[in-house]
Amino acid sequence: MGANLILPSSSPADDAEVVTKSCRFDGTSSYLSRTFSAGNRKIWTLAAWVKLGSLSPTSATGTILARTAGAVNDGGPTIWMDGGPRFAHAFDPSGTDNVRMTKAIYRDPAAWYHVVWWCDTTVVGTSGDDRWKIYVNGVLQELETPSGYNGEPAQDVDMGINDAALHKIGTYASQYFSGLLADVYFVDGSAVVPTIGTNFIQRDGTTGQLKPKEYTVSGTNGFHLDFKDSADLGNDAAGSNDFAESGLAASDQMNDRPTNNYCVLNPLDDASGSALSEGNLKVVGSSTQAHLGATMNMPTSLKWYWEVYQSDTTLLEDGMTYEGKQLVTDGIGIYSTFLYGLGSTIVSGITRTAGDIIQFAVDSATGKVWVGQNNTWWAADGGTDGDPSAGTNPTATITTPTIGEWQIQVWPVSSGATRIYNFGADPTFGGLESAATSEFKYTPPTDFLALSTANLPDPTIAKGHEYFNTLLYDDG
């Protein structure tokens, strides 16, 4: 199967980062909640950076913000999964089911999207796109109404959002959001257009890519969630409109963010039908023996490091390989009690237990690869004197194909085999381990980096967006 690889959308990290953390929602039980005071139910704005987790086609799932206290006027900004994912407004006044969703489908699990849900029901108009608007990455979206639903609400309707009632971020009824949120703003009483450089977002001066911009919220229920306090993920950085956490822990604070986008496992590159969760870092394997990839290939320069938490000893291959090849025949990594390197068995009879940490270190410049277990590194002769910091005694050395064609690979063998990957975004593996650094369980070997966009080499063309602008042709 050809790899479905995605170039992560983000800006390089810098010293003036506005956003340094995100919050992970598991899609099954995690959410934030707060009882709002009576606010402006006709006019409001929700802005957030969103990184998608599950792409499963379940109808009307992925609620971002909703009033959830009553039988009517519920719903709110959501991710519509039926035929999606699409960003949507949803509202249910007395069972009429108003829904407007983007015509565009957003299915990139590697990208951070900036999304603004704009609402002003006082607007006079009959176009069908007057009172609800959605902006993605600063661009106003074309909207449509799904079959069986009504369009935008009538003029001057009071929305459920901003009612004096319980509101939740991440769920409505049983519809839970799966993925990451960062830099969440709610503006009570103003419909704010996300003008680049002014409201919510700005362009990086070097790359031209979008990145967060500080904004001052207003209104009775206005809030800003920056997720910087792992002990209080619902803290309102703009004031006192704090949210309570449910199903969230300190380990759900993630390093992954719009200005430093980390590698994750890729549901679009999954021939095995495995179940992904926890922000696409946890995999529960199926019985279909086939490839599951990640969102980054090996970069062609520098040195790279990642870790895998072994939740059980059920059979699953962890390692790296290249296009169309299986780990045990052509790749590098561990399967069962065997360590493989380029088609050869390097070690047999490895003792493996639940809770082991498998490590990978790759020097792209030399092709040297080291595989470790609980901070002991194997060499090509089967010894445990591998030393990636010194660059000596690698587990294997890649000569062909070129390093840029090599991919991280998960190959499920037995149903239920569970692994948790960490490319630097979650050093605790969901709270299962203590961390030596801000990114990893073990301190990485010298000069080895996390697989994230902040560590990638500078692009040849710094401001790529300038070369994709639409220009009018003048034939003279």
Short mmCIF file of C-alpha atoms in Angstrom, two decimals:
data_model
loop_
_atom_site.label_atom_id
_atom_site.label_comp_id
_atom_site.label_asym_id
_atom_site.label_seq_id
_atom_site.Cartn_x
_atom_site.Cartn_y
_atom_site.Cartn_z
CA MET A 1 0.00 0.00 0.00
CA GLY A 2 1.30 3.50 -0.82
CA ALA A 3 1.84 5.73 2.18
CA ASN A 4 -0.64 8.55 2.71
CA LEU A 5 1.86 11.01 4.13
CA ILE A 6 0.89 14.49 5.18
CA LEU A 7 3.02 17.60 5.52
CA PRO A 8 2.16 18.97 8.96
CA SER A 9 0.73 22.46 8.86
CA SER A 10 2.38 24.75 11.39
CA SER A 11 4.99 27.39 11.98
CA PRO A 12 8.42 26.87 13.51
CA ALA A 13 8.56 27.51 17.24
CA ASP A 14 10.11 30.77 18.40
CA ASP A 15 10.88 32.56 21.65
CA ALA A 16 7.73 34.67 21.46
CA GLU A 17 5.24 31.84 21.24
CA VAL A 18 1.74 32.86 22.27
CA VAL A 19 0.60 29.24 22.64
CA THR A 20 2.83 26.67 24.35
CA LYS A 21 0.40 23.83 25.19
CA SER A 22 -2.77 22.11 24.04
CA CYS A 23 -5.37 19.88 25.67
CA ARG A 24 -6.16 16.34 24.51
CA PHE A 25 -9.76 15.08 24.43
CA ASP A 26 -10.13 11.30 24.15
CA GLY A 27 -13.42 11.13 22.25
CA THR A 28 -15.09 8.93 24.87
CA SER A 29 -15.36 10.64 28.25
CA SER A 30 -13.31 13.85 28.56
CA TYR A 31 -14.80 17.33 28.61
CA LEU A 32 -14.81 20.71 30.36
CA SER A 33 -17.96 22.21 31.87
CA ARG A 34 -19.20 25.48 33.32
CA THR A 35 -22.61 26.99 34.08
CA PHE A 36 -22.84 30.23 32.12
CA SER A 37 -24.49 33.39 33.35
CA ALA A 38 -27.09 35.00 31.08
CA GLY A 39 -25.19 36.44 28.12
CA ASN A 40 -25.88 37.60 24.59
CA ARG A 41 -27.55 34.61 22.96
CA LYS A 42 -27.80 36.24 19.54
CA ILE A 43 -24.22 37.43 19.01
CA TRP A 44 -21.03 35.54 19.93
CA THR A 45 -17.80 34.09 18.54
CA LEU A 46 -15.87 30.92 19.31
CA ALA A 47 -12.28 30.65 18.01
CA ALA A 48 -9.97 27.67 18.51
CA TRP A 49 -7.03 25.80 17.04
CA VAL A 50 -8.09 22.21 16.32
CA LYS A 51 -6.06 19.07 15.58
CA LEU A 52 -8.30 16.14 14.68
CA GLY A 53 -8.09 12.74 16.33
CA SER A 54 -10.64 10.17 15.21
CA LEU A 55 -11.83 10.39 11.61
CA SER A 56 -14.52 7.75 12.08
CA PRO A 57 -17.69 8.54 10.11
CA THR A 58 -20.12 8.76 13.03
CA SER A 59 -23.02 11.17 12.51
CA ALA A 60 -22.89 14.57 14.23
CA THR A 61 -20.02 13.81 16.58
CA GLY A 62 -17.21 15.98 17.79
CA THR A 63 -18.95 18.75 19.72
CA ILE A 64 -16.65 21.67 20.56
CA LEU A 65 -19.03 23.85 22.64
CA ALA A 66 -22.67 23.22 23.54
CA ARG A 67 -25.38 24.21 25.96
CA THR A 68 -26.33 20.85 27.45
CA ALA A 69 -28.80 21.58 30.23
CA GLY A 70 -32.20 21.30 28.58
CA ALA A 71 -34.31 19.55 26.00
CA VAL A 72 -34.34 22.50 23.55
CA ASN A 73 -31.94 25.22 22.40
CA ASP A 74 -29.04 22.81 22.74
CA GLY A 75 -26.12 22.24 20.41
CA GLY A 76 -23.45 24.62 19.18
CA PRO A 77 -20.11 24.64 17.30
CA THR A 78 -19.25 21.09 16.30
CA ILE A 79 -17.35 18.82 13.94
CA TRP A 80 -19.83 17.03 11.69
CA MET A 81 -18.50 13.55 10.95
CA ASP A 82 -21.25 12.17 8.71
CA GLY A 83 -19.61 12.48 5.29
CA GLY A 84 -16.91 14.59 6.95
CA PRO A 85 -15.12 15.68 8.97
CA ARG A 86 -16.58 19.17 8.44
CA PHE A 87 -16.81 22.11 10.79
CA ALA A 88 -20.42 23.00 11.57
CA HIS A 89 -22.94 25.07 13.47
CA ALA A 90 -25.71 22.97 15.04
CA PHE A 91 -28.80 24.13 16.95
CA ASP A 92 -31.98 22.38 18.04
CA PRO A 93 -34.73 24.86 18.95
CA SER A 94 -37.77 22.74 19.82
CA GLY A 95 -36.61 19.91 17.59
CA THR A 96 -36.17 21.85 14.32
CA ASP A 97 -32.52 20.83 13.92
CA ASN A 98 -30.70 23.73 12.28
CA VAL A 99 -27.33 22.68 10.86
CA ARG A 100 -24.88 24.41 8.52
CA MET A 101 -21.58 22.74 7.74
CA THR A 102 -18.57 23.48 5.57
CA LYS A 103 -18.67 22.15 2.04
CA ALA A 104 -14.97 21.46 2.40
CA ILE A 105 -13.97 18.25 4.19
CA TYR A 106 -11.11 18.52 6.67
CA ARG A 107 -9.49 15.12 7.15
CA ASP A 108 -5.83 15.95 7.78
CA PRO A 109 -4.83 14.40 11.14
CA ALA A 110 -1.44 16.12 10.96
CA ALA A 111 -2.70 19.68 10.61
CA TRP A 112 -3.59 22.34 13.13
CA TYR A 113 -6.66 24.18 11.81
CA HIS A 114 -7.70 27.58 13.13
CA VAL A 115 -11.50 27.63 13.20
CA VAL A 116 -13.88 30.48 14.01
CA TRP A 117 -17.59 29.90 14.56
CA TRP A 118 -19.31 33.29 14.05
CA CYS A 119 -22.92 33.91 15.11
CA ASP A 120 -25.15 36.99 14.76
CA THR A 121 -28.85 36.21 14.48
CA THR A 122 -29.76 39.92 14.35
CA VAL A 123 -28.54 40.10 10.74
CA VAL A 124 -31.27 40.67 8.16
CA GLY A 125 -30.89 38.49 5.11
CA THR A 126 -32.24 35.55 3.14
CA SER A 127 -29.11 34.15 1.50
CA GLY A 128 -28.88 31.28 3.98
CA ASP A 129 -25.39 32.40 5.05
CA ASP A 130 -26.21 35.59 6.89
CA ARG A 131 -26.39 34.67 10.56
CA TRP A 132 -23.91 31.78 10.82
CA LYS A 133 -20.39 31.87 9.38
CA ILE A 134 -17.35 29.61 9.72
CA TYR A 135 -13.77 30.62 8.99
CA VAL A 136 -10.94 28.10 8.62
CA ASN A 137 -7.38 29.44 8.67
CA GLY A 138 -8.78 32.94 8.21
CA VAL A 139 -10.82 32.06 5.12
CA LEU A 140 -14.63 32.35 5.06
CA GLN A 141 -16.09 28.94 4.15
CA GLU A 142 -18.93 27.98 1.87
CA LEU A 143 -21.59 26.25 3.94
CA GLU A 144 -24.34 23.75 3.15
CA THR A 145 -27.19 22.06 4.98
CA PRO A 146 -27.02 18.27 5.38
CA SER A 147 -29.95 16.24 4.12
CA GLY A 148 -32.83 16.04 6.58
CA TYR A 149 -31.92 19.22 8.46
CA ASN A 150 -32.93 22.87 8.33
CA GLY A 151 -30.55 25.70 7.47
CA GLU A 152 -29.47 28.65 9.58
CA PRO A 153 -31.81 29.96 12.31
CA ALA A 154 -34.41 32.66 11.76
CA GLN A 155 -33.62 36.30 12.46
CA ASP A 156 -33.33 37.31 16.14
CA VAL A 157 -33.52 33.74 17.44
CA ASP A 158 -31.88 33.23 20.84
CA MET A 159 -29.29 30.51 20.54
CA GLY A 160 -28.67 27.95 23.26
CA ILE A 161 -25.09 29.21 23.58
CA ASN A 162 -24.83 31.93 26.26
CA ASP A 163 -28.01 30.86 28.03
CA ALA A 164 -27.85 30.83 31.84
CA ALA A 165 -27.27 27.09 31.82
CA LEU A 166 -24.65 24.34 31.81
CA HIS A 167 -22.24 24.43 28.87
CA LYS A 168 -19.62 21.83 27.94
CA ILE A 169 -16.51 21.84 25.78
CA GLY A 170 -15.83 18.48 24.14
CA THR A 171 -19.23 16.81 24.39
CA TYR A 172 -22.95 17.05 23.79
CA ALA A 173 -24.97 14.04 24.94
CA SER A 174 -22.81 11.09 23.79
CA GLN A 175 -21.07 13.04 21.03
CA TYR A 176 -17.48 13.51 22.24
CA PHE A 177 -14.70 15.39 20.51
CA SER A 178 -11.56 13.39 19.67
CA GLY A 179 -8.41 15.41 19.20
CA LEU A 180 -6.53 18.43 20.53
CA LEU A 181 -7.66 21.99 21.23
CA ALA A 182 -5.42 25.00 21.76
CA ASP A 183 -5.87 28.74 22.34
CA VAL A 184 -9.67 28.67 22.73
CA TYR A 185 -11.42 32.06 22.84
CA PHE A 186 -15.10 32.80 23.45
CA VAL A 187 -16.35 36.34 22.82
CA ASP A 188 -19.76 37.18 24.31
CA GLY A 189 -21.69 39.90 22.46
CA SER A 190 -19.40 40.38 19.44
CA ALA A 191 -19.25 38.61 16.08
CA VAL A 192 -15.52 38.78 15.35
CA VAL A 193 -14.05 38.22 11.89
CA PRO A 194 -10.60 36.55 12.16
CA THR A 195 -8.69 39.21 10.27
CA ILE A 196 -5.12 37.96 9.87
CA GLY A 197 -2.75 40.10 11.89
CA THR A 198 -5.57 41.60 13.98
CA ASN A 199 -7.92 39.00 15.47
CA PHE A 200 -6.79 35.59 16.77
CA ILE A 201 -4.19 34.81 14.08
CA GLN A 202 -1.13 36.33 12.43
CA ARG A 203 1.54 35.33 9.94
CA ASP A 204 4.99 34.23 11.00
CA GLY A 205 7.51 36.82 9.85
CA THR A 206 9.91 34.21 8.49
CA THR A 207 7.70 31.51 6.99
CA GLY A 208 4.42 33.35 6.43
CA GLN A 209 2.52 30.49 8.07
CA LEU A 210 -0.40 31.24 10.35
CA LYS A 211 0.19 31.23 14.09
CA PRO A 212 -1.78 32.38 17.16
CA LYS A 213 -2.16 36.04 18.08
CA GLU A 214 -3.29 37.28 21.48
CA TYR A 215 -6.83 38.60 21.67
CA THR A 216 -8.73 40.37 24.45
CA VAL A 217 -12.10 38.74 25.11
CA SER A 218 -15.23 40.59 26.20
CA GLY A 219 -18.70 39.97 27.55
CA THR A 220 -20.17 38.26 30.58
CA ASN A 221 -19.17 34.74 29.55
CA GLY A 222 -16.01 35.56 27.60
CA PHE A 223 -13.05 33.28 28.26
CA HIS A 224 -9.64 32.22 27.02
CA LEU A 225 -8.34 28.68 27.60
CA ASP A 226 -4.58 28.45 27.11
CA PHE A 227 -4.08 25.05 28.87
CA LYS A 228 -0.78 26.22 30.39
CA ASP A 229 -1.61 24.90 33.88
CA SER A 230 -1.65 21.09 33.81
CA ALA A 231 -3.25 21.05 37.27
CA ASP A 232 -6.09 23.30 36.07
CA LEU A 233 -6.75 22.72 32.37
CA GLY A 234 -10.06 24.60 32.61
CA ASN A 235 -8.43 27.79 33.85
CA ASP A 236 -9.69 30.97 32.18
CA ALA A 237 -6.53 32.93 31.38
CA ALA A 238 -8.63 36.01 30.65
CA GLY A 239 -10.53 36.19 33.93
CA SER A 240 -12.65 34.07 36.25
CA ASN A 241 -14.86 32.03 33.90
CA ASP A 242 -13.09 28.79 34.77
CA PHE A 243 -14.25 25.37 33.58
CA ALA A 244 -14.30 22.15 35.59
CA GLU A 245 -12.47 19.12 34.16
CA SER A 246 -14.06 15.70 33.71
CA GLY A 247 -12.10 12.74 32.39
CA LEU A 248 -9.04 14.96 31.97
CA ALA A 249 -5.72 14.69 33.82
CA ALA A 250 -2.43 16.58 33.91
CA SER A 251 -1.15 14.11 31.31
CA ASP A 252 -3.70 15.48 28.82
CA GLN A 253 -1.70 18.69 28.62
CA MET A 254 0.24 18.24 25.39
CA ASN A 255 3.36 19.80 23.90
CA ASP A 256 1.73 19.55 20.46
CA ARG A 257 0.62 23.02 19.38
CA PRO A 258 0.09 25.18 16.27
CA THR A 259 3.66 26.52 16.28
CA ASN A 260 5.30 23.15 17.01
CA ASN A 261 3.37 20.33 15.39
CA TYR A 262 4.40 16.81 16.48
CA CYS A 263 4.24 13.55 14.53
CA VAL A 264 1.31 11.22 15.28
CA LEU A 265 0.08 7.90 13.91
CA ASN A 266 -1.86 8.35 10.69
CA PRO A 267 -5.44 7.02 10.38
CA LEU A 268 -5.27 7.76 6.64
CA ASP A 269 -2.31 5.39 6.27
CA ASP A 270 -3.85 2.42 8.06
CA ALA A 271 -4.40 -0.78 6.11
CA SER A 272 -4.82 -2.79 9.31
CA GLY A 273 -8.08 -1.28 10.58
CA SER A 274 -6.55 -0.74 14.02
CA ALA A 275 -8.19 1.51 16.61
CA LEU A 276 -6.42 4.82 17.24
CA SER A 277 -7.08 7.07 20.23
CA GLU A 278 -5.41 9.53 22.63
CA GLY A 279 -4.71 12.05 19.90
CA ASN A 280 -3.64 9.29 17.47
CA LEU A 281 -0.80 8.15 19.73
CA LYS A 282 -2.39 4.97 21.12
CA VAL A 283 -3.01 1.98 18.87
CA VAL A 284 -5.00 -1.17 19.64
CA GLY A 285 -4.15 -3.59 16.88
CA SER A 286 -6.56 -5.63 14.82
CA SER A 287 -6.03 -9.17 13.59
CA THR A 288 -5.44 -7.86 10.06
CA GLN A 289 -1.72 -8.01 9.47
CA ALA A 290 -1.03 -4.83 7.54
CA HIS A 291 0.73 -1.49 7.69
CA LEU A 292 -0.09 1.50 9.92
CA GLY A 293 2.09 4.55 9.35
CA ALA A 294 2.73 7.95 10.86
CA THR A 295 2.38 11.52 9.62
CA MET A 296 6.11 12.12 9.01
CA ASN A 297 8.70 10.24 7.00
CA MET A 298 12.27 10.28 8.26
CA PRO A 299 13.73 13.73 7.56
CA THR A 300 16.80 13.60 5.32
CA SER A 301 19.10 15.35 7.78
CA LEU A 302 19.72 15.69 11.54
CA LYS A 303 19.09 13.07 14.25
CA TRP A 304 15.70 11.82 15.48
CA TYR A 305 14.34 10.00 18.52
CA TRP A 306 11.01 8.51 19.65
CA GLU A 307 9.65 6.03 22.22
CA VAL A 308 6.97 3.33 22.34
CA TYR A 309 5.22 2.18 25.52
CA GLN A 310 4.43 -1.54 25.44
CA SER A 311 1.09 -1.93 27.23
CA ASP A 312 1.10 -5.72 26.85
CA THR A 313 3.10 -8.51 25.25
CA THR A 314 0.54 -9.31 22.56
CA LEU A 315 2.15 -9.55 19.13
CA LEU A 316 2.72 -6.35 17.19
CA GLU A 317 5.71 -5.11 15.16
CA ASP A 318 7.25 -1.76 16.17
CA GLY A 319 9.89 -0.20 13.97
CA MET A 320 10.61 1.44 10.65
CA THR A 321 10.69 0.32 7.06
CA TYR A 322 10.17 1.68 3.55
CA GLU A 323 7.45 1.67 0.93
CA GLY A 324 5.50 -1.57 0.84
CA LYS A 325 7.96 -3.58 2.94
CA GLN A 326 7.26 -5.48 6.16
CA LEU A 327 9.42 -4.86 9.19
CA VAL A 328 10.52 -8.47 9.74
CA THR A 329 11.71 -8.94 6.15
CA ASP A 330 13.22 -5.58 5.26
CA GLY A 331 12.88 -3.19 8.18
CA ILE A 332 14.41 -2.42 11.56
CA GLY A 333 12.63 -3.02 14.84
CA ILE A 334 11.14 -5.48 17.31
CA TYR A 335 8.58 -8.22 16.87
CA SER A 336 7.75 -10.77 19.58
CA THR A 337 11.09 -11.68 21.21
CA PHE A 338 13.13 -10.88 18.08
CA LEU A 339 15.11 -7.83 17.04
CA TYR A 340 15.33 -7.48 13.27
CA GLY A 341 17.70 -5.45 11.13
CA LEU A 342 17.39 -5.24 7.35
CA GLY A 343 16.14 -8.80 6.92
CA SER A 344 18.40 -10.40 9.52
CA THR A 345 17.61 -11.55 13.04
CA ILE A 346 19.97 -9.63 15.31
CA VAL A 347 18.75 -10.89 18.68
CA SER A 348 16.34 -13.67 19.64
CA GLY A 349 14.93 -14.48 23.04
CA ILE A 350 14.43 -10.88 24.18
CA THR A 351 12.55 -10.67 27.47
CA ARG A 352 9.60 -8.35 27.04
CA THR A 353 7.14 -7.30 29.71
CA ALA A 354 4.21 -4.90 29.91
CA GLY A 355 5.51 -1.43 30.66
CA ASP A 356 8.72 -1.72 28.62
CA ILE A 357 9.80 1.37 26.70
CA ILE A 358 11.12 0.65 23.20
CA GLN A 359 13.36 3.40 21.83
CA PHE A 360 14.46 4.42 18.36
CA ALA A 361 17.30 6.77 17.41
CA VAL A 362 18.01 7.58 13.76
CA ASP A 363 20.96 9.54 12.38
CA SER A 364 19.73 10.63 8.97
CA ALA A 365 23.13 11.82 7.80
CA THR A 366 24.84 8.43 8.27
CA GLY A 367 21.85 6.07 8.02
CA LYS A 368 22.70 4.60 11.43
CA VAL A 369 19.75 3.34 13.47
CA TRP A 370 19.74 2.27 17.11
CA VAL A 371 16.96 0.31 18.82
CA GLY A 372 16.78 0.31 22.61
CA GLN A 373 14.74 -1.19 25.41
CA ASN A 374 14.44 0.63 28.74
CA ASN A 375 17.51 2.71 27.86
CA THR A 376 19.73 -0.24 26.88
CA TRP A 377 20.79 -0.04 23.22
CA TRP A 378 21.46 -3.02 20.95
CA ALA A 379 24.32 -3.25 18.48
CA ALA A 380 24.35 -5.11 15.16
CA ASP A 381 26.24 -8.04 16.69
CA GLY A 382 23.52 -8.57 19.30
CA GLY A 383 25.41 -6.90 22.10
CA THR A 384 24.07 -4.13 24.28
CA ASP A 385 26.88 -1.65 23.70
CA GLY A 386 25.04 0.48 21.16
CA ASP A 387 25.77 4.16 21.76
CA PRO A 388 23.80 6.65 19.67
CA SER A 389 25.31 9.62 21.56
CA ALA A 390 28.79 8.56 20.46
CA GLY A 391 27.53 7.36 17.06
CA THR A 392 28.97 3.86 17.62
CA ASN A 393 27.71 0.28 17.37
CA PRO A 394 24.37 0.91 15.64
CA THR A 395 21.69 -1.76 15.47
CA ALA A 396 21.66 -1.39 11.68
CA THR A 397 22.83 1.02 9.00
CA ILE A 398 20.55 2.05 6.14
CA THR A 399 22.18 2.31 2.73
CA THR A 400 19.17 1.89 0.43
CA PRO A 401 16.70 3.29 -0.25
CA THR A 402 17.56 6.82 0.85
CA ILE A 403 16.64 7.72 4.42
CA GLY A 404 13.82 10.02 3.32
CA GLU A 405 11.87 7.02 2.01
CA TRP A 406 11.88 5.29 5.39
CA GLN A 407 8.75 5.40 7.52
CA ILE A 408 7.72 4.63 11.05
CA GLN A 409 5.68 1.44 10.90
CA VAL A 410 3.26 -0.35 13.17
CA TRP A 411 2.27 -3.83 11.96
CA PRO A 412 -0.46 -5.45 14.10
CA VAL A 413 -0.35 -9.23 14.29
CA SER A 414 -2.75 -10.14 17.10
CA SER A 415 -6.03 -8.42 17.91
CA GLY A 416 -5.87 -6.24 21.02
CA ALA A 417 -2.11 -5.62 21.00
CA THR A 418 -1.69 -2.15 22.50
CA ARG A 419 1.12 0.37 22.14
CA ILE A 420 1.39 4.08 22.99
CA TYR A 421 3.73 6.13 20.83
CA ASN A 422 5.48 9.30 21.92
CA PHE A 423 7.20 11.50 19.37
CA GLY A 424 7.70 14.21 22.01
CA ALA A 425 4.17 15.49 22.63
CA ASP A 426 3.32 13.27 25.64
CA PRO A 427 6.32 12.15 27.73
CA THR A 428 4.12 10.36 30.29
CA PHE A 429 2.28 8.10 27.80
CA GLY A 430 -1.07 9.29 29.12
CA GLY A 431 0.06 9.39 32.75
CA LEU A 432 1.54 5.88 32.83
CA GLU A 433 5.16 6.99 33.27
CA SER A 434 7.19 9.75 34.88
CA ALA A 435 9.29 11.79 32.46
CA ALA A 436 12.99 12.64 32.45
CA THR A 437 12.47 15.61 30.13
CA SER A 438 9.63 17.79 28.93
CA GLU A 439 9.30 15.54 25.87
CA PHE A 440 10.41 12.00 26.73
CA LYS A 441 10.51 9.28 29.37
CA TYR A 442 14.28 8.94 28.90
CA THR A 443 16.72 11.70 28.08
CA PRO A 444 17.34 11.41 24.33
CA PRO A 445 20.87 10.63 23.13
CA THR A 446 23.01 13.70 22.49
CA ASP A 447 21.77 15.86 19.59
CA PHE A 448 18.75 13.62 18.88
CA LEU A 449 15.49 15.52 18.40
CA ALA A 450 11.74 14.97 18.66
CA LEU A 451 9.85 14.52 15.39
CA SER A 452 8.18 17.92 15.32
CA THR A 453 8.02 20.83 12.89
CA ALA A 454 10.13 23.09 15.13
CA ASN A 455 13.06 20.73 14.60
CA LEU A 456 12.75 20.35 10.83
CA PRO A 457 15.37 22.03 8.62
CA ASP A 458 14.43 25.42 7.20
CA PRO A 459 12.54 25.09 3.91
CA THR A 460 14.20 26.18 0.66
CA ILE A 461 11.27 28.49 -0.04
CA ALA A 462 10.54 30.25 3.24
CA LYS A 463 7.14 31.76 2.44
CA GLY A 464 5.50 29.06 0.36
CA HIS A 465 2.05 30.67 0.56
CA GLU A 466 3.26 33.56 -1.61
CA TYR A 467 3.69 31.17 -4.55
CA PHE A 468 0.13 29.85 -4.44
CA ASN A 469 -1.76 33.13 -4.62
CA THR A 470 -4.35 33.50 -7.38
CA LEU A 471 -3.32 36.08 -9.97
CA LEU A 472 -5.44 37.60 -12.72
CA TYR A 473 -4.04 37.21 -16.22
CA ASP A 474 -3.89 40.36 -18.31
CA ASP A 475 -3.54 39.58 -22.01
CA GLY A 476 -2.82 43.20 -22.79
#
